[in-house]
Amino acid sequence: MAPLNDAMAKPCRVDRPAWVQHDEQAIFSIDIDPSSERFVTGGGDSKVKVWSLLHVLSGTKANELRSEVPRLLATLVGHTMPVSVVRFSSDGRYIASGADDACILLYELMPGRGQAAFGSSDAGNYENWRQTKILRFHATNVTDLAWSPADGEANLLASCSLDNHIAVWDVEESRPTATLDGHTSFVKGLAWDPMGLYLASQADDKSVIIWQTSDWTQTHRITSPFAQQPINNCFFTRLCWSPDGQFLTIVNSYQSGKNVGSVIRRGDWSEVYNLVGHHGAVTVARYCPKLFMRKGPSGVDEMAHCFVIGSHDRMYSMWFSGNERPVYVGKSFFRESVSDIAWAPGGWDFLVASVDGTIAVVSINEQTLGPHAPDDKISGYLSELYGDVNPGRRVKLVESAEQLKMEQSRTPLLKSGHPHGTQAEHTPGKVLGRTELARSKAGEASPRPAILVSRSGPAQPLEQKESRRADGRRKIQPVPIGVEQTSSAACVPQNGGDDEVQIRSAGLKASTPSDDLKRAQEGPPSVPPSKRLKVAAAATPAVGSTPVTLKTAQAGQLGAGLEKLNVAPDVAPPKRAVFPLKTDDQAIWDVLEDADITVEVLNGAQFSTGKDYARLVCRHGIETAWVAEVKGSIALVAGSPRFCAVATAEGDLQIFSASGIRLVPSILLGAKPSFLDSDGDWRLLSLTCQGHLRVWDVGKVECLVETSLFGLLSGDNQVVAAYLSNCGMPLCILSNYHSYVYKTSMKSWMRIVDDCFPFSHYHTTFKWNAHMDGANGELFSLQTGWAQHHNQSSRLPAADCRSPDLDSRSHLEHNMAAALVLRSPKEYKRWLLLYIRHLVKTVGSPEMKGDEESKLREICEGLLGPVGEAGSGIAPQWKGRQWNPKVLGMDKRTILKEEVLRLLGTKRDLQRLHNEIDCLMEI
């Protein structure tokens, strides 16, 4: 068995069967039955199709049986709208399907040969699947389904919907036995605990709720992985439990400017590590149903999980528990997002479905990943975790290893002092041991413990030694190795680091809000997905460290003074962090596999005088390029292939060249840093907790922008994201989801996203269309973040004193100006044409003021410019100023001729204006 700690594994077979399709419509879901004989898909054609798994798998048995059965076993109809999810029941008896028509259909396999569905052009069904039940409860789209484990006492089915509700069905009675209403937004993912004790649900309210199945109460609400998420653009968020129930992998989480999947530990529900590397949001996670045996660093066989995640970036990746990078990445297979993944029960094959209407079949073997864990070892391992797991005894399982330890410590007392104390003893497991977490005066911080792969299970927390410094402050000794971990409430440190962190990511963004803000609003906005840094910034270090509020900006209070202002307590920076620097021409997977440039930060060392210092190690590949030491503790990092900048918790900024030369002496920021960002070239932004913002051109060694955020803050608003926009200007997002950009030529802050147009028809409607012109623009991302936070998916009913058409017109004018400031050409063109279409539509409306034609004339004349001078080669003058024939790189007259005039021609009242402009263009 070859260890896979560093090498990228290659599957033994990858195939894309073209015959698996839904009339060239999207495939939204896929699942494999427990017998490994068939798989099912649901698609945009409103059909459910059952296929032979033998025709897509390799092997002697599959080859022998292929000629006996057809590829397509059955086509099932009944839904009137696209099918979002299909799932086999745990015993294989039913297929459950949920669709946009709000119905859940149950199909049961009957004896005999099936018939063709009425009105279907497909051949007659080979298998006789009959629709036996229709479950109606939800008011709108059903997004996900989850069956209870096969060992449960009842055959239960959980469903979720865009109506914010979850229903738990007794399928034999065809009625919901429980309805769960804890979410405040669209519920898009469900996962049933393999032990049957919990149900996990994920929704657009930036939370995952753990429900206890005994009484359907909330056990825990997980929000930290989504605290930095600006918007949610996933239609599916399909989370999954590990086969031993010890870990829950949630999707569509967002950490330090990167789309990641987050692995959550059972019991304390803390983040263990993040799965970093995908360009787009992670949409689905699926664990292999088998545990693997792998050799650990000490050469001893260990059990490990294998799982696959899929993303909006059209790629999927395979991971092993504890690995900091994927062992296999599938790319260039799909044209659209990955929608679903299904593992075969044997644990050697999995299927991946995509919105482009195709699937991929991936087969692995023992030579590639190592052997499966033997059943006897798995039984012993599960007994250590849960006690008696024999379903025949119907004994209530313990829910964590800690509970089992407490029961065992009580066993001698029960035996000696209680007549019924005859429980069998079990060896305590080590999987869920916990480290002590640092606590501050202002509150309790929640860093995750350092994690290593355990000999007895997939992961084991490391015990860390704690001591006291001469001044009484705590000091925690770092462990030698760790895996990736991030902090959801990261603040500038006051004491030493608590945990060692190993981070592998590319293009990380530094922006984390305070814990108080997360509790108040369940996660403020952060950097939009459209913002993609060229270079890594510190992910886990104290990002967004000391919150910038009006009080801190006015009073300039630091350190312990912040506790009196009810903001988040300080969190120590990590002992160790490693991250690669991404160059402009590198793909993200190239960075993960090759890691051309990496920077390692080691905090917590001390000079002989007792003062702290941090160590920087920059590596090109495996070769050390340069090493530097910085006084204090490094809290934030940003940079590019041209330079590396580090900000310390003490308020110093150090800038190094590509070869490690200090370009300037230490820059005094004047306060603790809150955000640090680079544009991937020479520009560097810093924001302190007192609201002092500066932008430097590191190459020219000059300050481009120096301003304050004092005028932006009011009340308890906080700055939750600050970075350089795509046009290179500073952009800040506040906790009320208002966004501001600093226009350097006007030396002013401009509010580009706010709530000034509540009655507009043109608020973001969240239509799931990634190809919409301008859908991936920076302004669009900021606006959808605001709209989702305020549940403003459509306009509000207009008040008596407000005209919705006037509000819509003002909104469109605002968006045009904002897109122009952000220098986003596709968004500017989109809003311009919507504005013209709106004016054309409202010409002659009694609610308007009759000035539509004059506005249209002004726009047309601005695009037309001076007649007869555009091609003279001399910059023409128009209305007293120089006229530019292009706007954001687009030719104005081309827009006028091909787009604007076509819209004017649709309104007879504007025919004179249309003809006049058309004639002038011919001159």
Short mmCIF file of C-alpha atoms in Angstrom, two decimals, residues 112-313:
data_model
loop_
_atom_site.label_atom_id
_atom_site.label_comp_id
_atom_site.label_asym_id
_atom_site.label_seq_id
_atom_site.Cartn_x
_atom_site.Cartn_y
_atom_site.Cartn_z
CA GLY A 112 -42.82 -7.98 -14.30
CA ARG A 113 -41.83 -5.91 -17.31
CA GLY A 114 -42.62 -2.22 -17.38
CA GLN A 115 -44.43 -0.19 -19.99
CA ALA A 116 -43.58 3.05 -21.76
CA ALA A 117 -44.79 6.17 -20.01
CA PHE A 118 -47.86 7.76 -21.57
CA GLY A 119 -46.79 10.37 -24.11
CA SER A 120 -43.13 9.40 -23.91
CA SER A 121 -41.01 8.82 -27.02
CA ASP A 122 -38.73 6.44 -25.09
CA ALA A 123 -38.88 2.69 -25.58
CA GLY A 124 -40.93 0.56 -23.20
CA ASN A 125 -39.53 0.33 -19.68
CA TYR A 126 -37.45 -2.76 -18.95
CA GLU A 127 -38.10 -2.50 -15.21
CA ASN A 128 -41.54 -2.02 -13.73
CA TRP A 129 -41.23 1.05 -11.51
CA ARG A 130 -44.67 2.26 -10.42
CA GLN A 131 -45.55 5.61 -8.86
CA THR A 132 -47.12 4.60 -5.55
CA LYS A 133 -47.20 7.80 -3.50
CA ILE A 134 -47.37 11.56 -3.91
CA LEU A 135 -46.21 13.62 -0.93
CA ARG A 136 -47.52 17.17 -0.85
CA PHE A 137 -46.50 19.71 1.76
CA HIS A 138 -44.08 22.25 0.34
CA ALA A 139 -45.26 25.48 -1.25
CA THR A 140 -42.52 25.70 -3.89
CA ASN A 141 -39.41 23.99 -5.31
CA VAL A 142 -38.21 20.84 -3.53
CA THR A 143 -34.41 21.13 -3.46
CA ASP A 144 -33.13 18.04 -1.63
CA LEU A 145 -34.17 14.71 -0.09
CA ALA A 146 -32.51 12.44 2.46
CA TRP A 147 -33.55 8.96 3.58
CA SER A 148 -33.01 7.75 7.12
CA PRO A 149 -30.30 5.06 7.61
CA ALA A 150 -31.25 1.47 6.82
CA ASP A 151 -30.87 0.42 10.47
CA GLY A 152 -33.52 2.86 11.67
CA GLU A 153 -36.80 1.77 13.17
CA ALA A 154 -38.87 3.51 10.50
CA ASN A 155 -38.42 4.34 6.82
CA LEU A 156 -38.27 8.13 7.11
CA LEU A 157 -37.67 10.65 4.34
CA ALA A 158 -36.62 14.25 4.94
CA SER A 159 -37.33 16.93 2.35
CA CYS A 160 -36.46 20.61 2.07
CA SER A 161 -37.65 23.43 -0.12
CA LEU A 162 -37.33 27.05 -1.12
CA ASP A 163 -40.29 27.70 1.21
CA ASN A 164 -37.73 27.64 4.10
CA HIS A 165 -39.28 24.48 5.59
CA ILE A 166 -38.13 20.92 6.21
CA ALA A 167 -40.57 18.00 6.36
CA VAL A 168 -39.86 14.56 7.81
CA TRP A 169 -42.14 11.95 6.26
CA ASP A 170 -43.29 8.54 7.35
CA VAL A 171 -43.51 7.14 3.85
CA GLU A 172 -45.72 4.23 4.87
CA GLU A 173 -48.30 6.67 6.24
CA SER A 174 -47.68 9.26 3.48
CA ARG A 175 -47.71 12.09 5.99
CA PRO A 176 -45.10 14.30 7.64
CA THR A 177 -44.30 13.28 11.18
CA ALA A 178 -42.43 16.53 11.85
CA THR A 179 -41.96 19.93 10.24
CA LEU A 180 -38.82 21.89 11.05
CA ASP A 181 -38.93 25.67 10.77
CA GLY A 182 -35.57 26.86 12.10
CA HIS A 183 -34.27 28.39 8.86
CA THR A 184 -35.13 31.89 7.68
CA SER A 185 -34.23 31.45 4.01
CA PHE A 186 -34.17 28.85 1.24
CA VAL A 187 -33.21 25.37 2.49
CA LYS A 188 -31.07 23.65 -0.14
CA GLY A 189 -29.37 20.67 1.44
CA LEU A 190 -30.06 17.74 3.82
CA ALA A 191 -27.90 14.96 5.21
CA TRP A 192 -28.92 12.20 7.62
CA ASP A 193 -26.41 11.10 10.23
CA PRO A 194 -25.36 7.45 9.51
CA MET A 195 -26.05 6.65 13.18
CA GLY A 196 -29.57 8.06 12.82
CA LEU A 197 -29.23 10.54 15.69
CA TYR A 198 -29.02 13.77 13.72
CA LEU A 199 -30.31 15.44 10.58
CA ALA A 200 -28.23 18.29 9.13
CA SER A 201 -29.77 21.01 6.97
CA GLN A 202 -28.09 23.86 5.08
CA ALA A 203 -29.84 27.02 3.94
CA ASP A 204 -29.25 30.42 2.39
CA ASP A 205 -29.51 32.08 5.80
CA LYS A 206 -25.81 31.23 6.14
CA SER A 207 -26.28 28.45 8.61
CA VAL A 208 -26.30 24.70 9.03
CA ILE A 209 -28.68 23.37 11.69
CA ILE A 210 -28.10 20.05 13.44
CA TRP A 211 -31.48 18.56 14.38
CA GLN A 212 -31.82 15.82 17.00
CA THR A 213 -34.02 13.09 15.56
CA SER A 214 -35.37 11.92 18.91
CA ASP A 215 -37.47 15.05 19.43
CA TRP A 216 -36.58 17.19 16.37
CA THR A 217 -35.08 20.00 18.43
CA GLN A 218 -32.10 22.06 17.34
CA THR A 219 -28.88 20.71 18.79
CA HIS A 220 -26.57 23.27 17.22
CA ARG A 221 -26.49 26.01 14.59
CA ILE A 222 -23.24 26.33 12.60
CA THR A 223 -22.58 29.79 11.13
CA SER A 224 -18.84 30.43 11.25
CA PRO A 225 -17.99 28.91 7.81
CA PHE A 226 -20.38 31.40 6.17
CA ALA A 227 -19.50 34.52 8.18
CA GLN A 228 -17.50 36.04 5.33
CA GLN A 229 -19.83 34.91 2.54
CA PRO A 230 -21.10 37.95 0.59
CA ILE A 231 -23.84 36.17 -1.37
CA ASN A 232 -25.11 32.69 -2.11
CA ASN A 233 -25.32 31.84 -5.79
CA CYS A 234 -25.76 28.04 -5.39
CA PHE A 235 -29.04 26.35 -6.18
CA PHE A 236 -27.83 23.20 -4.42
CA THR A 237 -25.84 22.93 -1.19
CA ARG A 238 -25.55 19.17 -0.78
CA LEU A 239 -23.68 18.46 2.44
CA CYS A 240 -22.68 14.97 3.60
CA TRP A 241 -21.67 12.95 6.69
CA SER A 242 -18.66 10.65 6.84
CA PRO A 243 -19.60 6.94 6.97
CA ASP A 244 -18.64 6.72 10.65
CA GLY A 245 -20.68 9.84 11.46
CA GLN A 246 -17.70 11.62 12.98
CA PHE A 247 -17.46 14.44 10.42
CA LEU A 248 -19.90 16.56 8.46
CA THR A 249 -18.65 18.25 5.30
CA ILE A 250 -20.64 21.36 4.51
CA VAL A 251 -20.45 23.15 1.17
CA ASN A 252 -20.63 26.68 -0.19
CA SER A 253 -18.63 28.03 2.74
CA TYR A 254 -16.38 31.02 2.29
CA GLN A 255 -13.14 31.62 4.17
CA SER A 256 -10.63 34.40 3.63
CA GLY A 257 -11.90 35.28 0.18
CA LYS A 258 -11.94 31.69 -1.06
CA ASN A 259 -14.75 29.27 -1.85
CA VAL A 260 -14.14 26.20 0.30
CA GLY A 261 -15.79 23.17 1.79
CA SER A 262 -15.63 22.94 5.58
CA VAL A 263 -15.22 19.74 7.58
CA ILE A 264 -17.09 19.88 10.91
CA ARG A 265 -16.42 17.58 13.87
CA ARG A 266 -19.30 15.75 15.49
CA GLY A 267 -20.04 16.66 19.10
CA ASP A 268 -18.43 20.07 19.53
CA TRP A 269 -19.37 21.03 15.93
CA SER A 270 -16.13 22.90 15.36
CA GLU A 271 -14.33 23.35 12.05
CA VAL A 272 -11.52 20.84 11.63
CA TYR A 273 -10.12 22.03 8.30
CA ASN A 274 -11.19 23.59 5.02
CA LEU A 275 -10.98 22.20 1.50
CA VAL A 276 -9.29 24.98 -0.44
CA GLY A 277 -8.70 25.16 -4.17
CA HIS A 278 -11.89 25.51 -6.19
CA HIS A 279 -12.53 28.67 -8.19
CA GLY A 280 -16.29 28.62 -7.69
CA ALA A 281 -18.63 27.76 -4.86
CA VAL A 282 -18.55 24.15 -3.68
CA THR A 283 -21.98 22.67 -4.42
CA VAL A 284 -21.85 19.04 -3.32
CA ALA A 285 -19.82 16.69 -1.10
CA ARG A 286 -20.05 12.91 -1.02
CA TYR A 287 -18.12 10.48 1.18
CA CYS A 288 -17.03 7.05 0.04
CA PRO A 289 -19.17 4.55 2.01
CA LYS A 290 -16.02 2.59 2.93
CA LEU A 291 -13.16 3.50 5.26
CA PHE A 292 -9.64 3.11 3.90
CA MET A 293 -6.44 1.85 5.49
CA ARG A 294 -3.44 4.09 4.96
CA LYS A 295 0.02 4.27 6.40
CA GLY A 296 0.50 7.32 8.54
CA PRO A 297 3.68 9.32 9.12
CA SER A 298 4.83 6.80 11.73
CA GLY A 299 4.34 3.87 9.36
CA VAL A 300 1.33 2.49 11.26
CA ASP A 301 -1.89 1.68 9.40
CA GLU A 302 -4.66 4.19 10.06
CA MET A 303 -8.27 4.47 9.00
CA ALA A 304 -9.11 7.41 6.78
CA HIS A 305 -12.09 8.84 4.90
CA CYS A 306 -12.16 9.42 1.17
CA PHE A 307 -14.62 11.92 -0.27
CA VAL A 308 -15.31 13.93 -3.41
CA ILE A 309 -16.53 17.51 -3.74
CA GLY A 310 -17.91 19.29 -6.81
CA SER A 311 -18.00 22.98 -7.63
CA HIS A 312 -19.41 25.72 -9.81
CA ASP A 313 -15.99 25.88 -11.50
#
